[in-house]
Amino acid sequence: MEESKSVVVILVGAPGSGKSTFCDNVMRSSSRSWVRICQDTVGNGKAGTKAQCLASASSALKDGKSVFIDRCNINRQQRADFVNLHSSHVDVHAVVLDLPAKLCISRSVKRTGHEGNLQGGKAAAVVNQMLQKKELPKLSEGFSRITFCQNESDVQAAVTTYSELDPLCTLPSGCFGQKNPDSKVQLGIMKFLKKVDAPSSARYDTSVSQDSVANQVTKEKTPSNKLAEQAPASSNNTGKEVEDDQEMGSFCDTNLLDSVPTLAFPSISTADFLFNLEKASDIIVEKVAEYVEKLGNARLVLVDLSNGSKILSLVRSKAAQKNINSSKFFTFVGDITCLYSQGDLRCNVIANAANWRLKPGGGGVNAAIFRAAGPTLEIATKERAESLAPGKALVVPLPSSSRLFRSEGVTHVIHVLGPNMNPQRPNCLNKDYTNGCIVLREAYSSLFEGFASILRSREKLSKEKGEEPGLKLSTLQDRLERGPVDQISDSNQKVKREGVYASEISKKFKGSQDELGSSITNFRGGNDKADGETKGWGSWAQALYQIAMHPERNKNDVIEVLDDVVVMSDLYPKAQKHLLVLARAEGLDRLADVRKEHLQLLSRMHAVGLKWVEKFLAENESLVFRLGYHSEPSMRQLHLHVISQDFDSKHLKNKKHWNSFNTVFFRDSVDVMEEIREHGKAKIEDEGILSKELRCNRCRSAHPNIPRLKSHVSSCRAPFPAALLQNRRLVFAPTKDGSS
């Protein structure tokens, strides 16, 4: 009698592709004895680890059973250990559920009761990330058979094939169903992704063999929260989707990290200079461990452009073994010149793997940074040094005219030169790793010391006192760290941001960037509170205060001036109609400052806002308005937002923008007045709310990103939530009978 052969079927596909359903359908009708190994349930019904999955699979195979590996298995590294289950008695197959991105996202968002709780808006974010990192399996990995399914018909055919595979049968070897062997990312998914096209080799050197990695981005202080918000952490939700080296990565919510100084750095010498990756990763982790606590609350981020970066994988693993604080050091996959605009990771300092001449050129990080920064970086570098010795670093304040400064918030570039093991490059050490390791350690020490010097400048400045609040001690970096600067005019230092701009900044500030090298400061502005609730305001955040107190100096910005309030259009409106009603009162910086004695002023602000709403509704009766305050405003001086609910604006760009107006973070004016009247103060919601998933302000459906959300909102005709329809929180045009 012919001996039966067990089969390991490794399912490959994003959340929502139907992996669990595939297993259930086969197991329901097959005469084989199958075991489904799911990381979401492998730990006695709870999320477990990859190691537990391997142990369970090995145990089932010893019992003569066949196994489904129900994990995402999105790249080669994630599959490798399971492929190694192959033996003379075990065939290893792959079934690739390469279904359309839109379908996977829709299924993931709509499903309920998922084993790993991966559903709703957070599931959409995970699908987006994972499909970007997809690496289709190949026979060379060790598979004897690979079946590709690109639609439901393909899936059903594969279900039938495995359902009819009786214990004494085997399936033919080879690849079946693949239509485009070179396909990595579906074209259709690009409309869902906030991701750049695949990088060209001209930007980064990708010659070093790199197997697989995924980035891990962790929120300050509470690392698990970020993963739970974007992709549930394995400890309490999805083991399969997250636990394995954070395989899908996560979005970094920089709205909560704007004030954290951050250094992003590439791996030094491992690309063009061909330094051994194992040795380099040891040194990186060693030096990070030495400096990470010395740097206070600052963060260090190791960046690589490649989704298959071996150095990131090695460093992450070794850092975990040393228990390095993951809120202060983590890895990130992305272009180091576009970390904020393309990855939502704000880093005020970036390191450049420079050449000894400190010149643009080459094909790696050095060329990319010089190109992105523009000629101003080369000029600023020349002013400080003509060359750089191996193991040394050079801190260069980035001129405010640089694109990296304006768009990415990068205030300093630190050039660093490591050891060279490439005989095609100057000063090759000819595989002398004794000296090479010494030089590389020195390079990282110099880099981190350079970053520390920037932090010391920041600390020193923050302790100084200015002659005028917000003028002497401010720098452009202070504004950048609190949020993206939409426009900076170097001639008069006007700064436009979040709908306002700081004008007439004193001459004392004009030269401060050159004098201080863009080091940053936060000063205690406005009304100091004895209860410790004083908020630090950067100079850009003083603009509303200046306009409210001196409207005559800002005639071009205001549209109405009264004794107690000033009305202005938000210069970066988040909807078709968006006004600010400013209180003309000292000591009212924000909602938390308001008490019962200010109730009359609040009523006045509300009445003025309603007057403008009536004017707008007379012009366009289809609009709907809401009046309210941000719990924690980014700008000093109490101001009421009067905003239409269409949110049709090119200036509404990110999650913070949306959630600041469409969560409980936005306090309706009518509720605030009632709370002040009854309790003497208003309820203030925490800024953590701003990181919540994106939901339609009408039907409350979840969406993976701003473009998708805005597209939905533009056509959504669902009624507003009942809570908003009560107590005149929303203001509509009057009906024919005079009601509104």
XYZ file of C-alpha atoms in Angstrom:
740
model
C 0.000 0.000 0.000
C 1.342 3.415 -0.949
C 2.388 5.555 2.013
C 0.378 8.738 2.468
C 2.121 12.073 2.343
C 1.216 15.048 4.492
C 0.864 18.512 3.010
C 1.636 21.901 4.511
C -0.362 24.590 2.707
C 0.982 28.069 3.467
C -1.750 30.596 2.761
C -0.473 33.933 1.462
C -2.702 36.995 1.499
C -3.627 40.238 3.204
C -6.346 40.499 5.837
C -9.704 40.139 4.121
C -8.398 37.943 1.304
C -10.332 34.938 2.620
C -7.630 32.699 4.123
C -9.719 31.420 7.039
C -12.750 30.892 4.815
C -10.575 28.912 2.395
C -9.470 26.605 5.222
C -13.020 26.132 6.499
C -14.368 25.282 3.048
C -11.685 22.668 2.400
C -11.844 21.083 5.853
C -15.635 20.834 5.662
C -15.588 18.526 2.624
C -12.127 16.909 2.507
C -11.432 13.284 3.388
C -7.958 14.280 4.557
C -7.297 15.083 8.173
C -6.482 18.796 8.182
C -5.378 21.069 11.002
C -5.693 24.842 10.696
C -2.866 26.729 12.444
C -3.937 30.320 13.084
C -1.725 32.668 15.061
C -4.802 34.523 16.308
C -5.934 31.449 18.247
C -2.858 29.229 18.625
C -2.310 30.261 22.259
C -5.170 28.245 23.782
C -7.721 30.200 21.815
C -5.857 33.475 22.144
C -3.260 35.225 20.008
C 0.102 33.487 20.121
C 3.492 33.555 18.479
C 5.094 32.287 15.325
C 7.049 29.777 17.408
C 3.783 28.355 18.748
C 2.482 28.031 15.199
C 5.596 26.084 14.177
C 5.315 23.808 17.202
C 1.647 23.098 16.506
C 2.354 22.406 12.848
C 5.203 20.003 13.687
C 3.012 18.158 16.166
C 0.192 17.756 13.629
C 2.598 16.501 10.955
C 3.991 13.884 13.371
C 0.431 12.641 13.779
C 0.168 12.225 10.001
C -2.139 15.197 9.508
C -1.964 17.899 6.862
C -1.718 21.539 7.878
C -3.018 24.938 6.779
C -0.784 27.828 7.923
C -3.365 30.587 8.258
C -1.194 33.686 8.575
C -0.591 36.552 6.164
C 2.869 35.190 5.193
C 3.267 38.290 3.075
C 6.992 37.975 2.352
C 9.715 35.389 2.056
C 11.108 35.810 5.550
C 7.716 35.217 7.143
C 7.286 32.006 5.149
C 10.789 30.584 5.486
C 10.416 28.697 8.775
C 7.199 27.050 7.598
C 8.750 26.062 4.275
C 11.439 24.298 6.302
C 8.787 21.837 7.529
C 9.346 20.086 4.204
C 10.653 16.513 4.354
C 10.474 13.294 2.390
C 7.055 12.725 3.971
C 5.813 16.322 3.766
C 5.116 18.470 0.704
C 4.931 22.239 1.171
C 2.509 24.203 -1.010
C 1.524 27.857 -1.205
C -1.936 29.152 -2.042
C -1.746 32.865 -2.874
C -5.008 34.768 -2.430
C -3.999 37.751 -4.551
C -7.435 39.332 -4.632
C -8.167 42.993 -5.489
C -7.152 45.465 -2.828
C -10.574 47.073 -2.776
C -12.206 43.751 -1.972
C -9.792 42.969 0.864
C -10.256 46.420 2.386
C -14.037 46.235 2.107
C -14.186 42.799 3.735
C -11.816 43.779 6.532
C -13.674 46.974 7.376
C -17.148 45.409 7.319
C -16.497 42.130 9.106
C -17.360 41.619 12.757
C -16.258 39.063 15.316
C -12.848 38.547 13.741
C -10.631 36.208 15.762
C -7.959 38.854 16.091
C -10.368 41.815 16.258
C -8.896 43.150 13.008
C -11.924 44.983 11.657
C -13.233 48.474 11.060
C -11.036 51.407 10.037
C -7.900 50.022 11.671
C -8.155 46.948 9.425
C -8.101 49.143 6.330
C -4.825 50.711 7.472
C -3.281 47.271 7.967
C -4.388 46.040 4.530
C -2.895 49.152 2.956
C 0.459 48.583 4.626
C 0.638 44.850 4.017
C -0.192 44.979 0.320
C 2.639 47.447 -0.185
C 5.049 44.911 1.308
C 3.740 41.908 -0.628
C 6.400 39.564 -1.973
C 4.911 36.784 -4.091
C 6.264 33.294 -3.341
C 8.559 31.448 -5.733
C 9.376 27.781 -6.155
C 12.996 28.622 -5.315
C 11.923 29.256 -1.715
C 11.339 25.512 -1.352
C 7.703 25.104 -2.395
C 6.792 22.099 -4.488
C 3.562 23.734 -5.690
C 2.218 27.315 -5.784
C -1.372 28.184 -6.719
C -2.229 31.807 -7.497
C -5.822 33.027 -7.089
C -6.693 36.428 -8.536
C -10.487 36.234 -8.322
C -13.267 34.286 -6.638
C -13.385 31.715 -9.448
C -9.703 30.939 -8.896
C -10.309 30.608 -5.156
C -13.216 28.215 -5.653
C -11.151 26.115 -8.045
C -8.347 25.884 -5.472
C -10.844 24.925 -2.749
C -12.123 22.124 -4.973
C -8.583 20.923 -5.724
C -7.640 20.579 -2.063
C -11.059 19.273 -1.025
C -10.651 16.384 -3.468
C -7.070 15.625 -2.398
C -7.524 12.301 -0.618
C -4.879 10.949 1.786
C -3.120 8.792 -0.822
C -2.982 11.407 -3.584
C -0.447 14.084 -4.386
C -0.754 17.166 -6.562
C 1.503 18.035 -9.523
C 4.444 20.304 -8.779
C 4.922 23.760 -10.276
C 3.269 27.196 -10.444
C -0.388 27.436 -11.395
C -2.502 30.484 -12.176
C 0.104 33.261 -12.052
C -0.711 35.802 -14.742
C 2.160 38.245 -14.209
C 5.246 36.809 -12.480
C 6.784 40.275 -12.057
C 3.738 41.789 -10.371
C 4.349 42.986 -6.814
C 1.725 45.625 -6.074
C -1.668 45.692 -7.733
C -2.240 48.830 -9.729
C -5.667 49.122 -8.210
C -4.321 49.493 -4.705
C -2.467 52.718 -5.475
C -5.683 54.669 -5.114
C -5.873 53.480 -1.505
C -2.264 53.941 -0.480
C -0.351 56.894 0.894
C 2.881 55.506 -0.531
C 5.407 56.631 -3.113
C 6.168 54.618 -6.214
C 8.900 52.040 -6.036
C 12.165 53.935 -5.634
C 14.740 53.977 -8.352
C 18.260 52.797 -7.756
C 19.457 56.337 -8.367
C 18.164 57.395 -4.980
C 19.450 54.640 -2.738
C 22.055 51.937 -3.174
C 20.177 48.639 -3.053
C 23.025 46.425 -4.167
C 23.352 44.722 -0.798
C 21.308 41.523 -0.568
C 18.468 42.065 1.855
C 15.925 39.393 2.616
C 12.968 40.840 4.408
C 11.810 43.294 7.000
C 8.935 45.420 8.074
C 9.060 48.629 9.961
C 7.996 49.063 13.542
C 6.848 52.524 14.529
C 5.896 52.993 18.123
C 4.057 55.767 19.836
C 5.822 57.720 22.554
C 5.399 56.383 26.093
C 2.761 53.775 25.150
C 4.203 51.629 22.360
C 1.283 49.233 22.223
C -1.287 51.953 21.686
C -0.173 52.808 18.198
C -0.242 49.226 17.050
C -3.602 48.733 18.676
C -4.968 51.750 16.847
C -3.642 50.984 13.381
C -3.062 47.257 13.589
C -3.934 45.409 16.796
C -0.984 44.148 18.784
C -0.489 40.445 19.143
C -0.664 40.499 22.895
C -4.348 41.278 22.878
C -5.610 41.156 19.331
C -4.114 39.715 16.177
C -1.140 37.520 16.650
C -1.121 36.516 13.018
C -1.188 39.983 11.549
C 1.169 41.746 13.949
C 3.331 39.642 16.222
C 5.790 38.331 13.675
C 8.320 41.159 13.588
C 5.441 43.646 13.244
C 5.221 42.338 9.733
C 2.794 44.871 8.350
C 4.382 47.897 9.992
C 2.248 50.719 11.225
C 1.527 54.319 10.612
C 3.311 56.739 12.900
C 0.862 59.236 14.362
C 3.094 62.260 14.534
C 0.273 64.425 15.782
C 1.149 63.107 19.244
C 4.889 63.316 18.723
C 5.377 66.783 17.289
C 7.332 67.981 20.309
C 9.708 65.007 20.447
C 13.132 65.739 18.930
C 13.988 62.904 16.567
C 17.098 61.817 14.698
C 16.576 59.645 11.624
C 19.718 57.911 10.420
C 20.627 55.335 7.792
C 22.873 52.363 8.435
C 26.391 53.745 7.996
C 28.807 51.979 5.618
C 26.650 48.917 4.905
C 25.484 49.903 1.440
C 28.094 51.486 -0.813
C 30.972 50.682 1.585
C 29.933 47.005 1.932
C 30.444 46.709 5.686
C 29.395 43.328 7.123
C 25.724 43.505 8.169
C 26.038 41.329 11.268
C 28.926 43.374 12.632
C 27.245 46.644 11.690
C 23.988 45.670 13.404
C 25.881 44.749 16.576
C 27.539 48.166 16.649
C 24.299 50.049 15.944
C 22.513 48.336 18.817
C 25.529 48.767 21.098
C 25.716 52.504 20.450
C 21.969 53.045 20.592
C 21.890 51.287 23.968
C 24.706 53.566 25.154
C 23.060 56.821 24.065
C 19.302 56.307 24.067
C 18.785 57.109 27.737
C 21.327 59.934 27.676
C 19.196 61.713 25.092
C 16.226 62.214 27.396
C 12.898 62.011 25.610
C 14.511 62.246 22.156
C 14.018 59.437 19.654
C 16.418 57.587 17.374
C 15.047 56.054 14.172
C 17.012 53.716 11.897
C 15.718 54.203 8.362
C 16.070 52.141 5.213
C 14.280 52.527 1.910
C 13.923 48.810 1.202
C 10.988 46.731 2.394
C 13.412 43.791 2.383
C 16.103 45.409 4.496
C 18.225 42.839 6.297
C 19.941 45.460 8.446
C 16.587 46.652 9.855
C 15.578 43.097 10.645
C 18.876 42.353 12.402
C 18.864 45.578 14.396
C 15.267 45.233 15.459
C 15.839 41.682 16.674
C 19.002 42.566 18.599
C 17.451 45.706 20.080
C 14.566 43.613 21.376
C 17.015 41.194 22.984
C 18.657 44.098 24.814
C 15.252 45.454 25.872
C 15.947 48.862 24.359
C 13.037 51.229 24.942
C 10.969 50.901 21.766
C 9.432 54.350 22.218
C 12.902 55.889 21.967
C 14.411 53.683 19.291
C 12.687 51.945 16.394
C 13.155 51.133 12.716
C 11.282 52.630 9.785
C 10.969 51.783 6.095
C 10.890 54.901 3.951
C 12.761 57.601 2.065
C 14.818 59.544 4.619
C 14.198 62.763 2.659
C 10.392 62.397 2.794
C 9.700 60.883 6.199
C 7.015 63.399 7.150
C 5.310 64.040 3.808
C 5.218 60.387 2.785
C 5.445 58.520 6.064
C 3.909 60.838 8.702
C 7.124 60.535 10.719
C 8.451 63.932 11.754
C 12.229 64.000 12.295
C 13.861 67.352 12.926
C 17.378 65.965 12.398
C 18.521 63.513 9.732
C 21.924 61.907 9.268
C 23.690 61.700 5.934
C 26.050 58.864 5.033
C 28.488 61.330 3.484
C 31.616 60.965 1.384
C 34.933 62.339 2.622
C 34.709 65.375 0.308
C 31.288 66.360 1.729
C 30.057 66.759 -1.835
C 26.866 65.705 -3.565
C 27.240 62.652 -5.712
C 27.110 58.903 -5.723
C 23.882 56.988 -5.843
C 22.962 56.479 -2.216
C 21.652 58.430 0.732
C 24.238 61.168 0.232
C 22.987 62.053 -3.246
C 19.353 61.845 -2.152
C 19.788 64.225 0.786
C 21.795 66.810 -1.142
C 19.266 66.666 -3.959
C 16.283 67.030 -1.632
C 17.844 69.830 0.419
C 18.955 71.812 -2.622
C 22.116 73.879 -3.073
C 21.686 75.580 0.304
C 22.904 72.453 2.088
C 26.101 72.308 0.049
C 26.765 75.988 0.742
C 26.086 75.612 4.473
C 28.316 72.533 4.606
C 31.180 74.309 2.842
C 31.055 77.100 5.396
C 31.839 74.590 8.116
C 34.255 72.086 6.592
C 35.887 71.035 3.334
C 36.259 67.352 4.168
C 35.407 64.713 6.730
C 37.557 61.982 8.234
C 36.223 58.429 8.755
C 34.519 58.087 12.117
C 33.683 61.798 12.368
C 30.446 63.754 12.076
C 29.598 67.329 11.126
C 26.422 69.111 12.303
C 25.010 71.515 9.712
C 21.977 73.744 10.512
C 19.723 73.565 7.488
C 18.854 76.974 5.980
C 15.180 77.832 6.159
C 15.027 78.162 2.373
C 15.683 74.444 1.970
C 12.784 72.247 0.907
C 13.702 69.764 3.611
C 13.265 72.532 6.166
C 9.991 73.876 4.788
C 8.237 70.650 3.870
C 9.731 68.029 6.151
C 10.580 69.994 9.291
C 14.267 69.039 9.090
C 16.356 71.694 10.815
C 19.753 69.961 10.885
C 21.647 67.514 8.741
C 24.488 65.597 10.403
C 27.070 64.372 7.917
C 28.834 61.228 9.117
C 31.530 59.129 7.433
C 32.017 55.457 8.236
C 34.701 52.902 7.332
C 34.994 51.632 3.765
C 35.275 47.939 2.882
C 34.642 48.462 -0.827
C 37.865 48.275 -2.882
C 36.186 50.413 -5.540
C 35.958 53.325 -3.101
C 38.693 55.479 -1.503
C 40.393 54.523 1.779
C 39.413 50.866 1.638
C 40.334 48.929 4.786
C 40.729 45.665 2.855
C 38.491 43.667 5.198
C 40.346 44.847 8.281
C 37.330 44.601 10.562
C 39.369 45.209 13.683
C 39.985 48.788 12.623
C 36.715 48.939 10.712
C 34.640 48.251 13.820
C 36.605 50.850 15.776
C 35.891 53.465 13.091
C 32.215 52.526 12.815
C 31.750 52.785 16.590
C 33.398 56.191 16.479
C 31.111 57.238 13.616
C 27.957 56.404 15.545
C 29.334 58.036 18.693
C 30.074 61.202 16.699
C 26.607 61.113 15.157
C 24.784 60.730 18.473
C 27.020 63.334 20.135
C 26.129 65.736 17.342
C 22.451 65.092 17.981
C 23.035 65.579 21.714
C 24.631 68.955 21.029
C 21.473 70.050 19.225
C 19.410 68.931 22.194
C 21.640 70.851 24.587
C 21.153 74.002 22.530
C 17.417 73.457 22.701
C 17.531 72.998 26.465
C 19.685 76.056 26.955
C 17.390 78.252 24.890
C 14.270 76.983 26.621
C 15.649 78.254 29.942
C 16.296 81.750 28.701
C 13.761 84.566 28.945
C 12.933 86.861 26.065
C 12.432 90.590 26.294
C 9.141 90.182 24.452
C 7.086 86.983 24.653
C 7.452 84.803 21.604
C 9.917 87.013 19.778
C 13.479 86.722 21.011
C 13.466 83.046 21.943
C 11.580 81.705 18.962
C 13.073 79.910 16.006
C 11.612 78.456 12.889
C 12.234 74.968 14.185
C 9.979 75.643 17.154
C 7.147 76.237 14.715
C 8.037 73.241 12.606
C 8.065 70.848 15.530
C 4.528 71.861 16.434
C 3.205 71.339 12.920
C 3.954 71.682 9.214
C 4.664 75.170 8.008
C 2.585 75.852 4.950
C 4.520 78.896 3.869
C 7.593 80.746 5.083
C 8.698 84.055 3.641
C 12.354 84.573 4.423
C 12.209 88.266 3.657
C 9.960 89.195 6.549
C 9.704 85.909 8.497
C 5.963 85.695 8.110
C 4.785 82.225 8.971
C 1.473 80.872 7.755
C 0.116 77.785 9.467
C -3.201 76.169 10.311
C -5.197 79.100 9.093
C -3.278 81.976 10.614
C 0.093 83.579 10.235
C 2.493 85.283 12.557
C 3.202 88.722 11.188
C 5.536 91.513 12.182
C 7.987 89.218 13.989
C 10.632 91.374 15.550
C 14.044 92.011 14.092
C 15.510 90.344 17.142
C 14.211 87.063 15.777
C 15.303 87.730 12.239
C 18.882 86.738 12.865
C 18.253 84.137 15.511
C 18.416 81.172 13.195
C 21.892 82.068 12.014
C 22.969 82.850 15.556
C 21.509 79.740 17.151
C 21.722 77.267 14.277
C 17.997 76.555 14.311
C 18.059 75.161 17.818
C 14.608 75.178 19.273
C 12.836 76.634 22.239
C 9.430 76.664 23.828
C 8.737 79.613 26.063
C 6.000 80.046 28.577
C 3.785 82.571 26.919
C 0.648 84.326 28.003
C -1.065 83.891 31.297
C 0.985 81.790 33.735
C -1.244 79.505 35.765
C -0.521 78.730 39.389
C -2.074 75.294 39.028
C 0.591 74.093 36.661
C -1.580 74.248 33.555
C 0.642 76.731 31.775
C 1.093 75.859 28.118
C 4.234 76.641 26.153
C 3.490 78.616 23.002
C 5.892 78.964 20.095
C 6.098 82.284 18.300
C 3.908 81.188 15.427
C 1.252 80.293 18.020
C 1.147 83.955 19.131
C -0.359 85.159 15.852
C -4.009 85.009 16.919
C -3.201 86.809 20.134
C -1.503 89.609 18.185
C -4.443 89.894 15.795
C -7.000 89.929 18.623
C -5.112 92.538 20.648
C -4.020 94.681 17.685
C -6.505 94.244 14.823
C -5.534 97.662 13.460
C -2.121 96.223 12.592
C -3.693 93.308 10.752
C -6.362 94.956 8.632
C -5.805 92.579 5.729
C -6.633 89.574 7.898
C -9.747 90.585 9.836
C -13.246 90.900 8.404
C -14.984 92.359 11.464
C -13.718 94.172 14.543
C -15.897 94.703 17.603
C -15.066 95.847 21.109
C -14.908 92.323 22.500
C -14.303 90.076 19.482
C -12.504 90.000 16.157
C -13.631 87.889 13.198
C -11.238 86.572 10.564
C -11.254 83.940 7.841
C -9.106 80.923 8.501
C -6.309 81.339 5.978
C -6.113 77.573 5.607
C -9.810 76.693 5.873
C -10.827 73.087 6.409
C -14.192 73.547 4.667
C -15.904 75.802 2.136
C -16.641 78.287 4.913
C -14.389 78.510 7.953
C -14.182 81.545 10.235
C -12.508 82.244 13.553
C -14.126 84.448 16.187
C -11.360 85.671 18.513
C -11.887 86.833 22.071
C -10.299 90.239 22.749
C -9.466 89.477 26.360
C -6.144 89.031 28.124
C -5.570 85.747 29.920
C -7.922 83.697 27.752
C -5.414 81.571 25.878
C -7.600 78.504 25.457
C -10.820 76.828 26.538
C -9.294 75.563 29.791
C -8.910 79.210 30.926
C -12.617 79.999 30.647
C -14.663 80.426 33.843
C -18.141 81.672 34.774
C -17.126 85.309 34.586
C -16.446 84.800 30.870
C -19.898 83.431 30.078
C -21.145 86.716 28.637
C -18.126 86.836 26.305
C -18.789 83.275 25.155
C -22.401 84.159 24.403
C -21.215 87.177 22.460
C -18.765 85.070 20.427
C -21.517 82.542 19.698
C -23.944 85.261 18.606
C -21.382 86.815 16.279
C -20.658 83.392 14.811
C -24.384 82.780 14.204
C -24.673 86.147 12.475
C -22.033 85.102 9.963
C -23.670 81.699 9.556
C -26.937 83.413 8.605
C -25.075 85.449 6.017
C -23.479 82.347 4.513
C -26.756 80.413 4.486
C -28.456 83.261 2.652
C -25.824 82.812 -0.053
C -25.909 78.992 -0.061
C -28.754 77.299 1.800
C -27.301 73.812 1.209
C -24.553 74.435 3.755
C -24.697 73.187 7.335
C -22.642 74.811 10.095
C -21.199 73.890 13.450
C -19.707 76.261 16.024
C -17.188 75.097 18.581
C -13.777 75.080 20.233
C -10.818 72.742 20.096
C -10.128 71.134 23.478
C -6.429 71.900 23.145
C -5.802 74.546 20.469
C -2.499 74.847 18.644
C -2.780 78.653 18.625
C -2.830 80.969 21.634
C -5.957 83.066 22.240
C -9.436 81.699 22.750
C -11.142 81.365 19.380
C -14.443 79.940 18.192
C -14.500 77.942 14.953
C -17.437 78.573 12.633
C -17.161 75.822 10.043
C -19.392 74.329 7.347
C -19.789 70.563 7.487
C -18.835 69.783 3.876
C -15.111 69.728 4.731
C -14.441 70.375 1.080
C -10.977 71.917 1.237
C -7.533 71.172 -0.135
C -6.124 72.241 3.232
C -7.719 69.317 5.055
C -4.818 66.925 4.648
C -4.411 64.561 7.568
C -6.020 62.672 10.428
C -5.364 65.453 12.935
C -7.175 67.970 10.747
C -10.228 65.732 10.393
C -10.464 64.435 13.943
C -9.976 67.862 15.475
C -13.392 68.779 14.021
C -15.173 65.419 13.983
C -14.552 63.832 17.360
C -15.370 64.884 20.914
C -12.115 66.872 20.782
C -14.283 69.542 19.102
C -16.485 71.045 21.836
C -19.740 72.489 20.570
C -20.227 76.092 21.611
C -23.706 75.432 23.021
C -22.355 72.622 25.222
C -19.431 74.701 26.422
C -21.718 77.534 27.517
C -23.988 75.093 29.342
C -21.052 73.462 31.147
C -19.607 76.821 32.157
C -23.001 77.900 33.433
C -23.546 74.728 35.493
C -20.030 73.658 36.496
C -17.890 76.756 36.123
C -15.597 75.215 33.517
C -15.713 73.257 30.254
C -14.774 69.638 29.778
C -11.448 69.246 27.968
C -10.827 66.126 25.891
C -7.376 64.562 25.546
C -5.343 64.992 22.351
C -5.073 61.227 22.065
C -8.499 61.331 20.440
C -6.877 62.836 17.362
C -5.297 59.479 16.532
C -8.629 57.661 16.280
C -9.727 56.064 13.027
C -11.253 58.257 10.338
C -15.061 58.189 10.284
C -17.626 59.995 8.164
C -19.246 62.883 10.029
C -22.648 61.741 8.779
C -22.964 57.951 8.549
C -19.916 57.232 10.797
C -18.464 54.694 8.345
C -14.714 54.073 8.722
C -12.181 54.904 6.005
C -8.475 54.085 5.636
C -7.161 57.497 4.621
C -8.109 61.112 3.947
C -8.573 60.843 0.134
C -10.968 57.919 0.551
C -12.798 59.693 3.357
C -13.165 62.958 1.429
C -14.426 61.089 -1.615
C -17.058 59.394 0.523
C -18.080 62.564 2.386
C -18.615 64.426 -0.878
C -21.394 62.008 -1.848
C -22.724 60.853 1.544
C -26.334 61.926 2.062
C -26.963 60.093 5.309
C -28.526 62.119 8.118
C -26.189 63.573 10.706
C -25.856 61.647 13.989
C -28.749 62.233 16.353
C -26.508 63.846 18.982
C -25.492 66.603 16.555
C -29.097 67.279 15.616
C -29.953 68.107 19.218
C -29.536 71.371 21.133
C -28.833 73.334 17.920
C -25.327 71.942 17.643
C -25.805 72.093 13.876
C -27.191 75.162 12.146
C -29.236 74.678 8.961
C -30.828 77.129 6.579
C -34.372 78.114 7.647
C -37.171 76.115 6.052
C -40.077 77.751 4.290
C -42.074 77.788 7.508
C -39.256 79.679 9.208
C -37.829 76.814 11.252
C -34.205 75.744 10.964
